[in-house]
CSV table of C-alpha atoms in Angstrom, one decimal:
chain,number,residue,atom,x,y,z
A,1,ASP,CA,-154.8,36.5,188.9
A,2,ALA,CA,-155.1,40.3,188.5
A,3,GLY,CA,-151.4,40.8,189.3
A,4,VAL,CA,-150.1,43.4,191.8
A,5,ILE,CA,-152.6,46.2,192.2
A,6,GLN,CA,-151.5,49.7,193.1
A,7,SER,CA,-153.7,52.7,193.9
A,8,PRO,CA,-154.0,55.5,193.1
A,9,ARG,CA,-152.5,55.4,189.6
A,10,HIS,CA,-151.8,59.2,189.8
A,11,GLU,CA,-151.6,61.5,192.8
A,12,VAL,CA,-151.1,65.2,192.7
A,13,THR,CA,-150.7,66.9,196.1
A,14,GLU,CA,-149.3,70.1,197.6
A,15,MET,CA,-146.1,70.2,199.6
A,16,GLY,CA,-146.7,69.5,203.3
A,17,GLN,CA,-149.7,67.2,202.7
A,18,GLU,CA,-149.8,63.5,203.7
A,19,VAL,CA,-149.7,61.0,200.9
A,20,THR,CA,-150.7,57.3,201.2
A,21,LEU,CA,-149.9,54.8,198.4
A,22,ARG,CA,-151.5,51.4,198.5
A,23,CYS,CA,-150.6,48.0,197.2
A,24,LYS,CA,-152.3,44.6,197.0
A,25,PRO,CA,-149.8,41.9,196.2
A,26,ILE,CA,-150.5,38.7,194.3
A,27,SER,CA,-152.5,36.2,196.4
A,28,GLY,CA,-150.1,33.7,198.0
A,29,HIS,CA,-147.0,35.8,197.6
A,30,ASN,CA,-145.3,36.4,200.9
A,31,SER,CA,-142.6,39.0,200.0
A,32,LEU,CA,-143.4,42.6,199.1
A,33,PHE,CA,-141.1,45.3,197.9
A,34,TRP,CA,-141.6,49.1,197.5
A,35,TYR,CA,-139.4,50.8,194.8
A,36,ARG,CA,-139.2,54.4,193.7
A,37,GLN,CA,-138.2,55.5,190.1
A,38,THR,CA,-136.9,58.9,189.0
A,39,MET,CA,-135.0,59.9,185.9
A,40,MET,CA,-132.0,60.9,188.0
A,41,ARG,CA,-131.7,57.9,190.3
A,42,GLY,CA,-133.5,55.1,188.4
A,43,LEU,CA,-135.2,52.4,190.3
A,44,GLU,CA,-134.4,52.4,194.0
A,45,LEU,CA,-135.5,49.8,196.6
A,46,LEU,CA,-137.2,51.5,199.6
A,47,ILE,CA,-138.3,48.7,201.8
A,48,TYR,CA,-138.9,44.9,201.7
A,49,PHE,CA,-141.3,42.8,203.7
A,50,ASN,CA,-141.4,39.1,204.3
A,51,ASN,CA,-144.4,37.5,205.8
A,52,ASN,CA,-145.7,41.0,206.7
A,53,VAL,CA,-142.5,41.8,208.6
A,54,PRO,CA,-140.2,44.6,207.5
A,55,ILE,CA,-136.8,43.0,206.7
A,56,ASP,CA,-134.8,45.8,205.1
A,57,ASP,CA,-135.8,49.5,205.2
A,58,SER,CA,-132.3,50.9,204.6
A,59,GLY,CA,-133.6,52.5,201.4
A,60,MET,CA,-136.2,54.6,203.0
A,61,PRO,CA,-134.9,58.1,202.4
A,62,GLU,CA,-135.9,59.7,205.8
A,63,ASP,CA,-138.3,59.7,208.6
A,64,ARG,CA,-141.0,61.3,206.5
A,65,PHE,CA,-141.4,57.9,204.8
A,66,SER,CA,-143.1,55.0,206.5
A,67,ALA,CA,-144.5,51.6,205.3
A,68,LYS,CA,-146.8,49.1,206.8
A,69,MET,CA,-148.1,45.7,205.9
A,70,PRO,CA,-150.9,44.9,208.3
A,71,ASN,CA,-151.8,41.7,206.5
A,72,ALA,CA,-150.7,39.5,203.7
A,73,SER,CA,-153.0,41.2,201.1
A,74,PHE,CA,-152.3,44.9,201.8
A,75,SER,CA,-149.4,47.3,202.2
A,76,THR,CA,-149.2,51.1,202.4
A,77,LEU,CA,-146.4,53.6,201.8
A,78,LYS,CA,-147.0,56.9,203.6
A,79,ILE,CA,-145.1,60.2,203.1
A,80,GLN,CA,-145.8,62.8,205.8
A,81,PRO,CA,-145.1,65.7,205.1
A,82,SER,CA,-144.6,65.4,201.4
A,83,GLU,CA,-142.0,67.5,199.5
A,84,PRO,CA,-141.5,68.3,195.8
A,85,ARG,CA,-138.4,66.1,195.7
A,86,ASP,CA,-140.6,63.1,196.5
A,87,SER,CA,-142.1,63.4,193.1
A,88,ALA,CA,-141.5,60.0,191.4
A,89,VAL,CA,-143.2,56.8,190.3
A,90,TYR,CA,-143.6,54.4,193.2
A,91,PHE,CA,-143.7,50.7,192.4
A,92,CYS,CA,-144.9,47.8,194.5
A,93,ALA,CA,-143.7,44.3,193.7
A,94,SER,CA,-144.3,40.9,195.2
A,95,SER,CA,-142.7,37.5,195.0
A,96,GLY,CA,-143.7,34.1,196.3
A,97,GLN,CA,-140.8,32.0,197.6
A,98,GLY,CA,-140.2,32.5,201.2
A,99,SER,CA,-137.3,34.8,202.2
A,100,SER,CA,-135.2,33.9,199.2
A,101,TYR,CA,-134.2,36.8,197.0
A,102,ASN,CA,-134.0,34.3,194.1
A,103,SER,CA,-137.6,34.5,193.1
A,104,PRO,CA,-139.0,36.6,190.2
A,105,LEU,CA,-140.6,39.9,191.2
A,106,HIS,CA,-144.0,40.8,189.9
A,107,PHE,CA,-144.5,44.6,189.7
A,108,GLY,CA,-147.6,46.7,189.7
A,109,ASN,CA,-148.0,49.5,187.3
A,110,GLY,CA,-147.0,52.1,189.8
A,111,THR,CA,-148.3,55.3,191.3
A,112,ARG,CA,-147.1,58.5,189.7
A,113,LEU,CA,-146.8,61.1,192.5
A,114,THR,CA,-146.4,64.8,191.8
A,115,VAL,CA,-145.8,67.1,194.8
A,116,THR,CA,-146.2,70.8,193.9
B,1,ASP,CA,-121.0,44.8,194.3
B,2,ALA,CA,-124.5,44.1,192.9
B,3,LYS,CA,-124.0,46.0,189.6
B,4,THR,CA,-123.7,44.7,186.1
B,5,THR,CA,-122.6,46.4,182.9
B,6,GLN,CA,-124.9,46.9,179.9
B,7,PRO,CA,-124.7,49.1,176.8
B,8,PRO,CA,-126.9,52.1,177.2
B,9,SER,CA,-128.8,51.6,174.0
B,10,MET,CA,-129.2,49.3,171.0
B,11,ASP,CA,-131.3,49.2,167.8
B,12,CYS,CA,-132.8,46.1,166.2
B,13,ALA,CA,-134.7,45.6,163.0
B,14,GLU,CA,-138.2,44.2,163.4
B,15,GLY,CA,-138.3,40.5,162.8
B,16,ARG,CA,-134.6,40.1,163.5
B,17,ALA,CA,-133.0,38.6,166.6
B,18,ALA,CA,-132.1,41.1,169.4
B,19,ASN,CA,-129.0,40.1,171.3
B,20,LEU,CA,-128.6,42.1,174.5
B,21,PRO,CA,-125.2,41.6,176.3
B,22,CYS,CA,-124.5,41.9,180.0
B,23,ASN,CA,-121.2,41.8,181.9
B,24,HIS,CA,-121.3,40.5,185.5
B,25,SER,CA,-117.7,39.7,186.0
B,26,THR,CA,-118.0,39.9,189.8
B,27,ILE,CA,-120.8,37.3,190.0
B,28,SER,CA,-120.4,34.8,192.9
B,29,GLY,CA,-121.4,31.1,192.9
B,30,ASN,CA,-124.8,31.5,194.4
B,31,GLU,CA,-125.9,34.5,192.4
B,32,TYR,CA,-128.4,34.2,189.6
B,33,VAL,CA,-128.7,36.4,186.5
B,34,TYR,CA,-132.1,38.0,186.1
B,35,TRP,CA,-133.5,39.9,183.2
B,36,TYR,CA,-136.4,42.3,183.4
B,37,ARG,CA,-137.8,44.8,180.9
B,38,GLN,CA,-139.7,48.0,181.4
B,39,ILE,CA,-142.0,49.3,178.7
B,40,HIS,CA,-142.8,53.0,178.9
B,41,SER,CA,-145.2,53.9,181.8
B,42,GLN,CA,-145.4,50.3,183.0
B,43,GLY,CA,-143.8,48.4,185.9
B,44,PRO,CA,-140.8,46.2,185.2
B,45,GLN,CA,-141.7,42.8,183.8
B,46,TYR,CA,-139.8,39.6,184.6
B,47,ILE,CA,-138.3,37.9,181.5
B,48,ILE,CA,-136.0,35.0,182.5
B,49,HIS,CA,-133.3,34.0,184.9
B,50,GLY,CA,-130.5,31.5,185.2
B,51,LEU,CA,-127.6,30.3,187.3
B,52,LYS,CA,-125.2,28.6,184.9
B,53,ASN,CA,-127.2,26.7,182.3
B,54,ASN,CA,-128.7,28.3,179.3
B,55,GLU,CA,-132.4,28.9,179.7
B,56,THR,CA,-135.3,29.4,177.3
B,57,ASN,CA,-138.9,30.3,177.8
B,58,GLU,CA,-141.8,31.7,175.7
B,59,MET,CA,-140.3,35.2,175.9
B,60,ALA,CA,-136.6,34.8,175.4
B,61,SER,CA,-133.4,32.7,175.7
B,62,LEU,CA,-130.6,33.3,178.1
B,63,ILE,CA,-127.1,32.3,177.2
B,64,ILE,CA,-124.6,32.3,180.1
B,65,THR,CA,-120.9,31.9,179.4
B,66,GLU,CA,-119.1,29.0,181.0
B,67,ASP,CA,-117.2,31.3,183.4
B,68,ARG,CA,-120.5,33.0,184.2
B,69,LYS,CA,-118.9,36.4,183.8
B,70,SER,CA,-121.3,37.5,181.1
B,71,SER,CA,-124.6,36.6,179.5
B,72,THR,CA,-126.7,37.4,176.5
B,73,LEU,CA,-130.5,37.8,176.4
B,74,ILE,CA,-131.9,36.8,173.0
B,75,LEU,CA,-135.3,37.9,171.7
B,76,PRO,CA,-135.5,35.6,168.6
B,77,HIS,CA,-137.9,37.7,166.5
B,78,ALA,CA,-138.1,41.2,167.8
B,79,THR,CA,-141.3,43.1,167.4
B,80,LEU,CA,-142.1,46.8,167.9
B,81,ARG,CA,-143.7,45.9,171.2
B,82,ASP,CA,-140.3,44.7,172.4
B,83,THR,CA,-139.1,48.3,172.5
B,84,ALA,CA,-138.2,48.8,176.2
B,85,VAL,CA,-135.4,49.2,178.7
B,86,TYR,CA,-133.9,45.8,179.5
B,87,TYR,CA,-132.3,45.3,182.9
B,88,CYS,CA,-129.7,42.6,183.7
B,89,ILE,CA,-129.3,42.0,187.4
B,90,LYS,CA,-127.4,39.7,189.7
B,91,SER,CA,-129.5,38.3,192.5
B,92,GLY,CA,-128.1,36.5,195.5
B,93,ASN,CA,-128.3,37.4,199.1
B,94,THR,CA,-129.7,40.9,198.6
B,95,PRO,CA,-132.9,42.3,197.0
B,96,LEU,CA,-132.7,43.2,193.3
B,97,VAL,CA,-130.7,46.3,192.5
B,98,PHE,CA,-131.6,47.8,189.2
B,99,GLY,CA,-129.0,49.6,187.1
B,100,LYS,CA,-129.7,51.8,184.1
B,101,GLY,CA,-130.2,48.9,181.7
B,102,THR,CA,-130.2,48.9,177.9
B,103,ARG,CA,-132.7,50.9,175.9
B,104,LEU,CA,-133.7,48.6,173.0
B,105,SER,CA,-135.4,50.3,170.1
B,106,VAL,CA,-137.0,47.9,167.6
B,107,ILE,CA,-137.3,49.6,164.2
B,108,ALA,CA,-139.8,48.8,161.5
């Protein structure tokens, strides 16, 4: 298996523009997580899906952020409009054991977002 | 409280065992201890997890104290490629919450 695939690997955009980050989880995994990492705040959980349904979005910073999982093999994280403080590395992770949190996460290599 | 306590940094000589401690004194009965590591510019990588018994896999060993309030991750023969940030996390009824971890530097 190719692992969790994220695209793009790098994204540079101007403030106010819409940004869409993409994630393909490992085939057969039914839980998907979006994390954000900055030097100041470390790794933060943004949102979690189970069987394509959002379960916990309490980490989404504000209404500018939205995430979807239209099917088991694809998820998007959208920021509209983007701001410089959104600059970070965004990671997607998937795991394979139902709704249990006691299952190892497999992370992608992240998307490095820079908003100027 | 989903947090654990780890030393911010450690050094280890190449070829020697790296012993990374973690304190999780507030762990509850159904919470596992998970270890991940993050090599620069990559996503976190799962290493090992356990509930109360010691565990071993091809990457590392996990030693959990009898009272489960602390654990130690052991890399038996550290190499330069093991230089990374190592995260110790409790996992129970909530998704994984990552702390600051331990920055392990393996020195030639």
